[in-house]
């Protein structure tokens, strides 16, 4: 009886042409199918030597197929690295890695893949909702949001679906899990009067063209900031959307849009083209909205988000997100009779079904209005209570134009630092005085309200001024290292703290 070769040593057999062939598995492809290499020789011993050399050369490649007895953490890592990561954009990779390596694997990674149950996953989701947050617990609480829980579930569901396809498990334990409801943020729309004030204030602060273009097109934030002057044909008004900008790993990334539907051309109104043509004379960059801080770079999306809130506050408008300006465009277009299919193409949705699902509240109102009009036209009936509400009538008069004086801001006195709102829950106060080395060293404080931040900043300024006086005294005495140690100590303490 022939001696059986050990697993992983490959195989050697005699071919019909009289030569010996050695074959060994050197790895697995993206479908988990084996990748083999072979060697040929006239003698069996020579073939075995060649096969051994081939194995040594390929020793860095995996030779063991994935097995059902592997842990869920091992499988999740294998699935992400081989099946998921190659097709993801950098920002999506960060989101996936955050949920997989910081939440899922630490909690469930030790469980054997074939023994993972629906109850294990359900308990994990409940634990995330209760105390799953790892940072900024004093601001947001100990539990993670419903959105984060659903994101973790999506990763588990997709990875386990692949495990079923590869025959590692029979059924997907994540399929029957109960999830927290998908909370959709309510759209906040500006009234016509608020829009007037908003645009007047935006003009005062130098963002008029950007927000006017947004209100007239409904582009996504990354799309409008990635526009270049070559994308606009001033003669026809055709605007080509062919890239987007976003932030990943602290850097701005410009790339093609995610879907083919996002690659589109829209036609701008002639009045808007005229505004942009006049604005073009003031810009010496290929970007339509360039960064004032970096050369040949578009505006940072985070900068625009912060500036939007500042303009809204100065204009006395309600707080809205940048994406709400897109909602405002869509709502206005639907209410003015634009068909859903055309609108879906303009805003870059993959299908009109997506538009209908997102803007059901608007289309429902349109259907009620249409039904009321038909009733009036066919039945010669007067509109009843609740029907046709919101329709403009011949007797209705337009709202008077609001007289609004833009806010021109207050200039802070020198030596008082600056205060900036980072988000709805956090304010930052910063003071950057010159130290004896001639350089500015900044230090920051954080608070949950503007008034609290101003108070903390005042204390910080007094403390830093005292330190600077002490540093100057040390320099005069020749203790330069001790003086600079004060600045270094100050700089080390200037990290963001949760409030």
PDB file of C-alpha atoms in Angstrom, residues 94-236:
ATOM      1  CA  UNK A  94     -12.974  53.456   8.518  1.00  0.00           C
ATOM      2  CA  UNK A  95     -16.655  52.952   9.394  1.00  0.00           C
ATOM      3  CA  UNK A  96     -16.420  49.189   8.850  1.00  0.00           C
ATOM      4  CA  UNK A  97     -13.200  48.846  10.843  1.00  0.00           C
ATOM      5  CA  UNK A  98     -14.607  50.891  13.713  1.00  0.00           C
ATOM      6  CA  UNK A  99     -17.653  48.637  14.082  1.00  0.00           C
ATOM      7  CA  UNK A 100     -15.807  45.346  13.431  1.00  0.00           C
ATOM      8  CA  UNK A 101     -12.579  45.749  15.406  1.00  0.00           C
ATOM      9  CA  UNK A 102     -13.764  48.021  18.216  1.00  0.00           C
ATOM     10  CA  UNK A 103     -17.201  46.550  18.918  1.00  0.00           C
ATOM     11  CA  UNK A 104     -18.089  43.227  17.275  1.00  0.00           C
ATOM     12  CA  UNK A 105     -14.865  41.217  17.576  1.00  0.00           C
ATOM     13  CA  UNK A 106     -14.114  42.216  21.228  1.00  0.00           C
ATOM     14  CA  UNK A 107     -17.631  41.110  22.218  1.00  0.00           C
ATOM     15  CA  UNK A 108     -18.306  38.079  19.959  1.00  0.00           C
ATOM     16  CA  UNK A 109     -14.965  37.210  18.377  1.00  0.00           C
ATOM     17  CA  UNK A 110     -14.206  34.340  20.786  1.00  0.00           C
ATOM     18  CA  UNK A 111     -17.354  32.345  19.885  1.00  0.00           C
ATOM     19  CA  UNK A 112     -16.900  29.480  17.434  1.00  0.00           C
ATOM     20  CA  UNK A 113     -18.457  30.367  14.090  1.00  0.00           C
ATOM     21  CA  UNK A 114     -20.603  27.229  13.891  1.00  0.00           C
ATOM     22  CA  UNK A 115     -21.886  27.790  17.453  1.00  0.00           C
ATOM     23  CA  UNK A 116     -22.847  31.466  17.122  1.00  0.00           C
ATOM     24  CA  UNK A 117     -26.564  31.857  17.865  1.00  0.00           C
ATOM     25  CA  UNK A 118     -29.253  34.464  17.336  1.00  0.00           C
ATOM     26  CA  UNK A 119     -29.379  34.969  21.107  1.00  0.00           C
ATOM     27  CA  UNK A 120     -25.635  35.799  21.178  1.00  0.00           C
ATOM     28  CA  UNK A 121     -26.157  38.530  18.601  1.00  0.00           C
ATOM     29  CA  UNK A 122     -29.349  39.794  20.242  1.00  0.00           C
ATOM     30  CA  UNK A 123     -27.630  40.111  23.628  1.00  0.00           C
ATOM     31  CA  UNK A 124     -24.738  41.955  21.959  1.00  0.00           C
ATOM     32  CA  UNK A 125     -27.090  44.491  20.356  1.00  0.00           C
ATOM     33  CA  UNK A 126     -28.852  45.080  23.686  1.00  0.00           C
ATOM     34  CA  UNK A 127     -25.504  45.567  25.417  1.00  0.00           C
ATOM     35  CA  UNK A 128     -24.469  48.119  22.787  1.00  0.00           C
ATOM     36  CA  UNK A 129     -27.643  50.087  23.402  1.00  0.00           C
ATOM     37  CA  UNK A 130     -27.063  49.981  27.162  1.00  0.00           C
ATOM     38  CA  UNK A 131     -23.341  50.766  27.586  1.00  0.00           C
ATOM     39  CA  UNK A 132     -21.517  50.209  24.314  1.00  0.00           C
ATOM     40  CA  UNK A 133     -20.060  53.688  23.835  1.00  0.00           C
ATOM     41  CA  UNK A 134     -16.296  53.870  24.255  1.00  0.00           C
ATOM     42  CA  UNK A 135     -15.648  57.634  24.085  1.00  0.00           C
ATOM     43  CA  UNK A 136     -17.427  60.903  24.991  1.00  0.00           C
ATOM     44  CA  UNK A 137     -19.836  59.157  27.330  1.00  0.00           C
ATOM     45  CA  UNK A 138     -20.295  62.334  29.366  1.00  0.00           C
ATOM     46  CA  UNK A 139     -21.704  64.095  26.302  1.00  0.00           C
ATOM     47  CA  UNK A 140     -23.721  61.402  24.531  1.00  0.00           C
ATOM     48  CA  UNK A 141     -24.386  58.876  27.305  1.00  0.00           C
ATOM     49  CA  UNK A 142     -23.106  55.319  27.739  1.00  0.00           C
ATOM     50  CA  UNK A 143     -25.262  53.682  25.078  1.00  0.00           C
ATOM     51  CA  UNK A 144     -24.649  53.703  21.325  1.00  0.00           C
ATOM     52  CA  UNK A 145     -27.162  55.096  18.866  1.00  0.00           C
ATOM     53  CA  UNK A 146     -29.725  52.973  17.031  1.00  0.00           C
ATOM     54  CA  UNK A 147     -27.897  53.756  13.808  1.00  0.00           C
ATOM     55  CA  UNK A 148     -24.621  52.288  15.116  1.00  0.00           C
ATOM     56  CA  UNK A 149     -26.388  49.159  16.354  1.00  0.00           C
ATOM     57  CA  UNK A 150     -28.003  48.673  12.958  1.00  0.00           C
ATOM     58  CA  UNK A 151     -24.631  49.206  11.249  1.00  0.00           C
ATOM     59  CA  UNK A 152     -23.015  46.469  13.369  1.00  0.00           C
ATOM     60  CA  UNK A 153     -25.922  44.169  12.555  1.00  0.00           C
ATOM     61  CA  UNK A 154     -25.465  44.812   8.838  1.00  0.00           C
ATOM     62  CA  UNK A 155     -21.781  43.803   9.044  1.00  0.00           C
ATOM     63  CA  UNK A 156     -22.649  40.606  10.931  1.00  0.00           C
ATOM     64  CA  UNK A 157     -25.534  39.745   8.613  1.00  0.00           C
ATOM     65  CA  UNK A 158     -23.470  40.169   5.443  1.00  0.00           C
ATOM     66  CA  UNK A 159     -20.455  38.266   6.796  1.00  0.00           C
ATOM     67  CA  UNK A 160     -22.624  35.382   7.974  1.00  0.00           C
ATOM     68  CA  UNK A 161     -24.473  35.294   4.643  1.00  0.00           C
ATOM     69  CA  UNK A 162     -21.102  34.708   3.017  1.00  0.00           C
ATOM     70  CA  UNK A 163     -20.336  31.956   5.535  1.00  0.00           C
ATOM     71  CA  UNK A 164     -23.586  30.239   4.509  1.00  0.00           C
ATOM     72  CA  UNK A 165     -22.643  30.571   0.830  1.00  0.00           C
ATOM     73  CA  UNK A 166     -19.210  29.054   1.493  1.00  0.00           C
ATOM     74  CA  UNK A 167     -20.760  26.130   3.360  1.00  0.00           C
ATOM     75  CA  UNK A 168     -19.240  26.997   6.752  1.00  0.00           C
ATOM     76  CA  UNK A 169     -22.649  27.217   8.483  1.00  0.00           C
ATOM     77  CA  UNK A 170     -26.124  26.046   7.467  1.00  0.00           C
ATOM     78  CA  UNK A 171     -28.231  29.066   8.469  1.00  0.00           C
ATOM     79  CA  UNK A 172     -27.537  32.718   9.219  1.00  0.00           C
ATOM     80  CA  UNK A 173     -28.156  33.378  12.949  1.00  0.00           C
ATOM     81  CA  UNK A 174     -28.383  37.148  12.312  1.00  0.00           C
ATOM     82  CA  UNK A 175     -31.407  36.799  10.029  1.00  0.00           C
ATOM     83  CA  UNK A 176     -33.961  36.654  12.880  1.00  0.00           C
ATOM     84  CA  UNK A 177     -32.542  39.372  15.118  1.00  0.00           C
ATOM     85  CA  UNK A 178     -34.816  42.192  16.263  1.00  0.00           C
ATOM     86  CA  UNK A 179     -33.322  45.638  15.759  1.00  0.00           C
ATOM     87  CA  UNK A 180     -34.044  49.112  17.122  1.00  0.00           C
ATOM     88  CA  UNK A 181     -36.270  51.194  14.824  1.00  0.00           C
ATOM     89  CA  UNK A 182     -34.688  53.100  11.987  1.00  0.00           C
ATOM     90  CA  UNK A 183     -35.143  56.682  13.118  1.00  0.00           C
ATOM     91  CA  UNK A 184     -35.165  59.090  10.207  1.00  0.00           C
ATOM     92  CA  UNK A 185     -34.371  62.674  11.113  1.00  0.00           C
ATOM     93  CA  UNK A 186     -37.242  64.998  10.421  1.00  0.00           C
ATOM     94  CA  UNK A 187     -36.620  67.439   7.600  1.00  0.00           C
ATOM     95  CA  UNK A 188     -36.289  71.045   8.705  1.00  0.00           C
ATOM     96  CA  UNK A 189     -37.255  73.365   5.862  1.00  0.00           C
ATOM     97  CA  UNK A 190     -36.746  77.122   5.717  1.00  0.00           C
ATOM     98  CA  UNK A 191     -39.699  79.332   4.929  1.00  0.00           C
ATOM     99  CA  UNK A 192     -39.550  81.763   2.012  1.00  0.00           C
ATOM    100  CA  UNK A 193     -38.886  84.638   4.396  1.00  0.00           C
ATOM    101  CA  UNK A 194     -36.114  82.692   6.136  1.00  0.00           C
ATOM    102  CA  UNK A 195     -34.528  81.889   2.768  1.00  0.00           C
ATOM    103  CA  UNK A 196     -34.421  85.594   1.934  1.00  0.00           C
ATOM    104  CA  UNK A 197     -32.702  86.429   5.212  1.00  0.00           C
ATOM    105  CA  UNK A 198     -30.380  83.457   4.854  1.00  0.00           C
ATOM    106  CA  UNK A 199     -29.168  84.475   1.373  1.00  0.00           C
ATOM    107  CA  UNK A 200     -28.729  88.114   2.415  1.00  0.00           C
ATOM    108  CA  UNK A 201     -26.588  87.037   5.357  1.00  0.00           C
ATOM    109  CA  UNK A 202     -24.683  84.525   3.188  1.00  0.00           C
ATOM    110  CA  UNK A 203     -23.795  87.352   0.807  1.00  0.00           C
ATOM    111  CA  UNK A 204     -22.495  89.407   3.700  1.00  0.00           C
ATOM    112  CA  UNK A 205     -20.259  86.523   4.820  1.00  0.00           C
ATOM    113  CA  UNK A 206     -19.008  85.549   1.335  1.00  0.00           C
ATOM    114  CA  UNK A 207     -20.958  82.316   0.810  1.00  0.00           C
ATOM    115  CA  UNK A 208     -23.819  83.635  -1.334  1.00  0.00           C
ATOM    116  CA  UNK A 209     -22.929  81.847  -4.595  1.00  0.00           C
ATOM    117  CA  UNK A 210     -22.369  78.489  -2.888  1.00  0.00           C
ATOM    118  CA  UNK A 211     -25.690  78.410  -1.055  1.00  0.00           C
ATOM    119  CA  UNK A 212     -27.617  79.947  -3.967  1.00  0.00           C
ATOM    120  CA  UNK A 213     -26.320  77.147  -6.203  1.00  0.00           C
ATOM    121  CA  UNK A 214     -27.286  74.578  -3.577  1.00  0.00           C
ATOM    122  CA  UNK A 215     -30.832  75.918  -3.221  1.00  0.00           C
ATOM    123  CA  UNK A 216     -31.227  75.915  -7.020  1.00  0.00           C
ATOM    124  CA  UNK A 217     -29.863  72.398  -7.677  1.00  0.00           C
ATOM    125  CA  UNK A 218     -30.105  70.276  -4.522  1.00  0.00           C
ATOM    126  CA  UNK A 219     -26.590  68.889  -4.954  1.00  0.00           C
ATOM    127  CA  UNK A 220     -25.020  66.833  -2.203  1.00  0.00           C
ATOM    128  CA  UNK A 221     -22.489  68.720  -0.098  1.00  0.00           C
ATOM    129  CA  UNK A 222     -19.533  66.721  -1.430  1.00  0.00           C
ATOM    130  CA  UNK A 223     -20.713  67.257  -5.008  1.00  0.00           C
ATOM    131  CA  UNK A 224     -21.126  71.028  -4.857  1.00  0.00           C
ATOM    132  CA  UNK A 225     -17.739  71.497  -3.168  1.00  0.00           C
ATOM    133  CA  UNK A 226     -15.987  69.318  -5.786  1.00  0.00           C
ATOM    134  CA  UNK A 227     -17.178  71.447  -8.723  1.00  0.00           C
ATOM    135  CA  UNK A 228     -14.578  72.965 -11.029  1.00  0.00           C
ATOM    136  CA  UNK A 229     -15.073  75.780 -13.507  1.00  0.00           C
ATOM    137  CA  UNK A 230     -14.577  73.373 -16.421  1.00  0.00           C
ATOM    138  CA  UNK A 231     -17.711  71.543 -15.273  1.00  0.00           C
ATOM    139  CA  UNK A 232     -19.911  74.518 -16.192  1.00  0.00           C
ATOM    140  CA  UNK A 233     -20.750  75.565 -19.745  1.00  0.00           C
ATOM    141  CA  UNK A 234     -21.626  79.248 -19.425  1.00  0.00           C
ATOM    142  CA  UNK A 235     -23.280  79.312 -22.870  1.00  0.00           C
ATOM    143  CA  UNK A 236     -25.746  76.476 -22.321  1.00  0.00           C
TER     144      UNK A 236
END
